[in-house]
Short mmCIF file of C-alpha atoms in Angstrom, two decimals:
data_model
loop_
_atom_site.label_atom_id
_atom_site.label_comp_id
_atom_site.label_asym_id
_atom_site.label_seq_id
_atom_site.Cartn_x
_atom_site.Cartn_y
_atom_site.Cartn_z
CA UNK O 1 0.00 0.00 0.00
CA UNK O 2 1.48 3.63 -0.91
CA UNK O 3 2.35 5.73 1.33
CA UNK O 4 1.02 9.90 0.70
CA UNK O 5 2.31 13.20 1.61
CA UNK O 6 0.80 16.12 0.60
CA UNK O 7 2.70 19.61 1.10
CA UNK O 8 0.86 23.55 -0.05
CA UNK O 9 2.97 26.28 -1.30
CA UNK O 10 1.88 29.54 -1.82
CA UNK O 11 3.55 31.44 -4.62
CA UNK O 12 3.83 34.93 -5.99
CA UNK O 13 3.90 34.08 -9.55
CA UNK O 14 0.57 33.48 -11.89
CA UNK O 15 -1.08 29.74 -11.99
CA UNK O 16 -0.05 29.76 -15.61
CA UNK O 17 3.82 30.60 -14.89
CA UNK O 18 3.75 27.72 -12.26
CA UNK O 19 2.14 25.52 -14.41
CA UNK O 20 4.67 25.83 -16.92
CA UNK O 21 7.37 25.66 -14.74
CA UNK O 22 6.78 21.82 -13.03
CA UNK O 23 5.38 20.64 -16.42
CA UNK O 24 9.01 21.30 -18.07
CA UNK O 25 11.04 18.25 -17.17
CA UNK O 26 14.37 20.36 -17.66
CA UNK O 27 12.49 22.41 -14.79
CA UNK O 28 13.48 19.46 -11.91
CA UNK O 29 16.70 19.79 -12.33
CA UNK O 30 17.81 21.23 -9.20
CA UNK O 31 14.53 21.90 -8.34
CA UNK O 32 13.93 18.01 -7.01
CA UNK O 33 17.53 18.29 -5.01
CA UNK O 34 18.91 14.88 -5.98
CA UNK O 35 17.66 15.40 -9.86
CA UNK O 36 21.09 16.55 -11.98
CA UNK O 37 19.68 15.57 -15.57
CA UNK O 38 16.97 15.10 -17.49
CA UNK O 39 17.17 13.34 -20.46
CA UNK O 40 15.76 11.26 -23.73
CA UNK O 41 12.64 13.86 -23.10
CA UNK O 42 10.34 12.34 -26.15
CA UNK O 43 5.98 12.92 -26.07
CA UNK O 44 3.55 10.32 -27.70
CA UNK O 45 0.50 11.88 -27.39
CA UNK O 46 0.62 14.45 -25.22
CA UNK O 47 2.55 12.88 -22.23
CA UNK O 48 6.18 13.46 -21.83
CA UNK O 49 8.51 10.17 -20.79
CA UNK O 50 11.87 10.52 -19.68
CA UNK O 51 15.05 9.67 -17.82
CA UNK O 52 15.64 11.76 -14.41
CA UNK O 53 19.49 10.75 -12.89
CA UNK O 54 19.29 11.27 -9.13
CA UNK O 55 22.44 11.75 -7.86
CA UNK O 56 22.80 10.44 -4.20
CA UNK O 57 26.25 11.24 -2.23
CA UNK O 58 28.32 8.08 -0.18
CA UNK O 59 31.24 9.12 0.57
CA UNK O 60 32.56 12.27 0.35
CA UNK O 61 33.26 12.99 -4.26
CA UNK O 62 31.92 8.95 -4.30
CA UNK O 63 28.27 9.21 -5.21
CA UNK O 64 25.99 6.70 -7.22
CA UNK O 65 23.70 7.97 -9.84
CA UNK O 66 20.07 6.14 -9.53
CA UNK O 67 18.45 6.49 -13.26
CA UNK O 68 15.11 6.93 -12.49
CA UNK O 69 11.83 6.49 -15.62
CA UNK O 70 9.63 9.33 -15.28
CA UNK O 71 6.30 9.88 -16.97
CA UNK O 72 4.32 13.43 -16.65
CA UNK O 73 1.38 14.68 -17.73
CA UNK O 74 -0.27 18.10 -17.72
CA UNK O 75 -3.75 19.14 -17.96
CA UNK O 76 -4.97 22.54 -17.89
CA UNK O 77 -8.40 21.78 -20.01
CA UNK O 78 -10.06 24.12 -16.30
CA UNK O 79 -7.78 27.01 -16.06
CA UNK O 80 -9.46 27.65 -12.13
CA UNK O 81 -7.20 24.19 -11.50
CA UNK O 82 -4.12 23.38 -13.51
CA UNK O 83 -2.87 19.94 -12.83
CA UNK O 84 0.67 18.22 -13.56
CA UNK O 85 0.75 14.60 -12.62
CA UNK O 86 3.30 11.83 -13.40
CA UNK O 87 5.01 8.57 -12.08
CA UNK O 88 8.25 7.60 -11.23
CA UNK O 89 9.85 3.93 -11.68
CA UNK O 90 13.23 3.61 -9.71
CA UNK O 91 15.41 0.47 -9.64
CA UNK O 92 14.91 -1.98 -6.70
CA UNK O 93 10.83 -1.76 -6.82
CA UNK O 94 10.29 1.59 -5.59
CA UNK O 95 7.89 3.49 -7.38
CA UNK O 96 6.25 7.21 -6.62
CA UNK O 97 3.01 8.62 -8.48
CA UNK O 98 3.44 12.16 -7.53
CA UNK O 99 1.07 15.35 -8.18
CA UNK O 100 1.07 19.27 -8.26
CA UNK O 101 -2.41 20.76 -8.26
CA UNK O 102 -2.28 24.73 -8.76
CA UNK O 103 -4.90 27.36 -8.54
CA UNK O 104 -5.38 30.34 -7.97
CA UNK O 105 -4.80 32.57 -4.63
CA UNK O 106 -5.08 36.15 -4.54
CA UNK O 107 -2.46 37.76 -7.32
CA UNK O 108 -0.75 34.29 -7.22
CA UNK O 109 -1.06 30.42 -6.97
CA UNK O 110 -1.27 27.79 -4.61
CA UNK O 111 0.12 24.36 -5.13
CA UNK O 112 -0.57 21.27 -3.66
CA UNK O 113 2.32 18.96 -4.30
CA UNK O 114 1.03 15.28 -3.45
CA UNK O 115 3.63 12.42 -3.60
CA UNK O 116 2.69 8.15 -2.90
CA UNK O 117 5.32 6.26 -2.82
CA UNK O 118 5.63 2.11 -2.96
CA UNK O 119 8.49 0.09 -1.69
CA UNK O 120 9.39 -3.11 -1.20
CA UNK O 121 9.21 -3.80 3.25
CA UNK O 122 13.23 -3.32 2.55
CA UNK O 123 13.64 0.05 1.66
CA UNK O 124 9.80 1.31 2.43
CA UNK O 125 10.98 3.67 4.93
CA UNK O 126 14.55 5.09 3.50
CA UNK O 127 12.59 5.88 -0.26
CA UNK O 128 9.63 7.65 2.10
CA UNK O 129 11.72 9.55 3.68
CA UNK O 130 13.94 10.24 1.14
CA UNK O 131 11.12 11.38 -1.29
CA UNK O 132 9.59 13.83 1.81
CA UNK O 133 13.16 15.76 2.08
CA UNK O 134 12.63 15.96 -1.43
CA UNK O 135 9.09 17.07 -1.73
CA UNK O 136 9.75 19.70 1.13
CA UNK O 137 12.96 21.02 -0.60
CA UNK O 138 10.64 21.55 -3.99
CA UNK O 139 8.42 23.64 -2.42
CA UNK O 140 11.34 25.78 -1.07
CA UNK O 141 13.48 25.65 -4.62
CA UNK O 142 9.74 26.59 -5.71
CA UNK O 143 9.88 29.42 -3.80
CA UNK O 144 13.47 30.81 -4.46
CA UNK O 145 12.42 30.44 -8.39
CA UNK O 146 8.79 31.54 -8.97
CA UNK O 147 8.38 33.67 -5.13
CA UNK O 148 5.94 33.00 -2.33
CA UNK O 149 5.85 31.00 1.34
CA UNK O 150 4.77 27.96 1.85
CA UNK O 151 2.72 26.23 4.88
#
């Protein structure tokens, strides 16, 4: 059974601007900590698959990149909620369907930035909490790019 988390951000920026933001895959680079690359971006029919490195430090300059299949979609067929959605496939079983619903607050946006994740008993916790630290340090990174608080 998956496990959720669900974190709001509030930003300064327009719904649209967001929206085009997290539905750029070049866009989580840096903006998903551990993600350095993004690449072999191709679309068949409207949804965009490709490979995200995560880059995870051991030992001081040793680190191991994790290559990691993503798949994202966007809607925004009701501009009052824009939606970005996708799923992640990561070696050893762990997988995360993660999404960003945005609409509109005030002169800005608010996100909702919902990530389940599924792992094997083994590594259930460590991918949890690994993808948490991530989801928390998008919504800051979201921040620092686009402007707002979050909550």
């Amino acid at each position: 059974m998956p496990e959720a988390s669900e974190h709001v951000i509030v930003i300064d920026a327009a719904p649209r601007a967001v929206f085009e933001h997290l539905r750029d895959p070049q866009s989580y680079v840096g903006l998903s900590p551990l993600v350095v690359e993004a690449r072999g971006v191709r679309e068949e029919g409207g949804v965009l698959h490709y490979l995200a490195v995560e880059r995870f430090r051991i030992l001081g300059p040793v680190h191991y990149d994790n290559k990691i299949a993503v798949t994202l979609r966007a809607s925004d067929s009701d501009p009052s909620r824009l939606v970005v959605d996708g799923d992640v496939d990561s070696p050893g079983g762990v997988t995360l369907a993660y999404s960003y619903t945005i609409t509109p607050r005030g002169a800005g946006a608010q996100v909702v930035d919902r990530i389940d994740v599924s792992a094997p008993p083994g590594l259930r916790r460590f991918a949890l909490g690994q993808a948490r630290k991530v989801q928390l340090a998008r919504g800051a990174v979201l921040r620092q790019r686009l402007g707002g608080t979050e909550r």
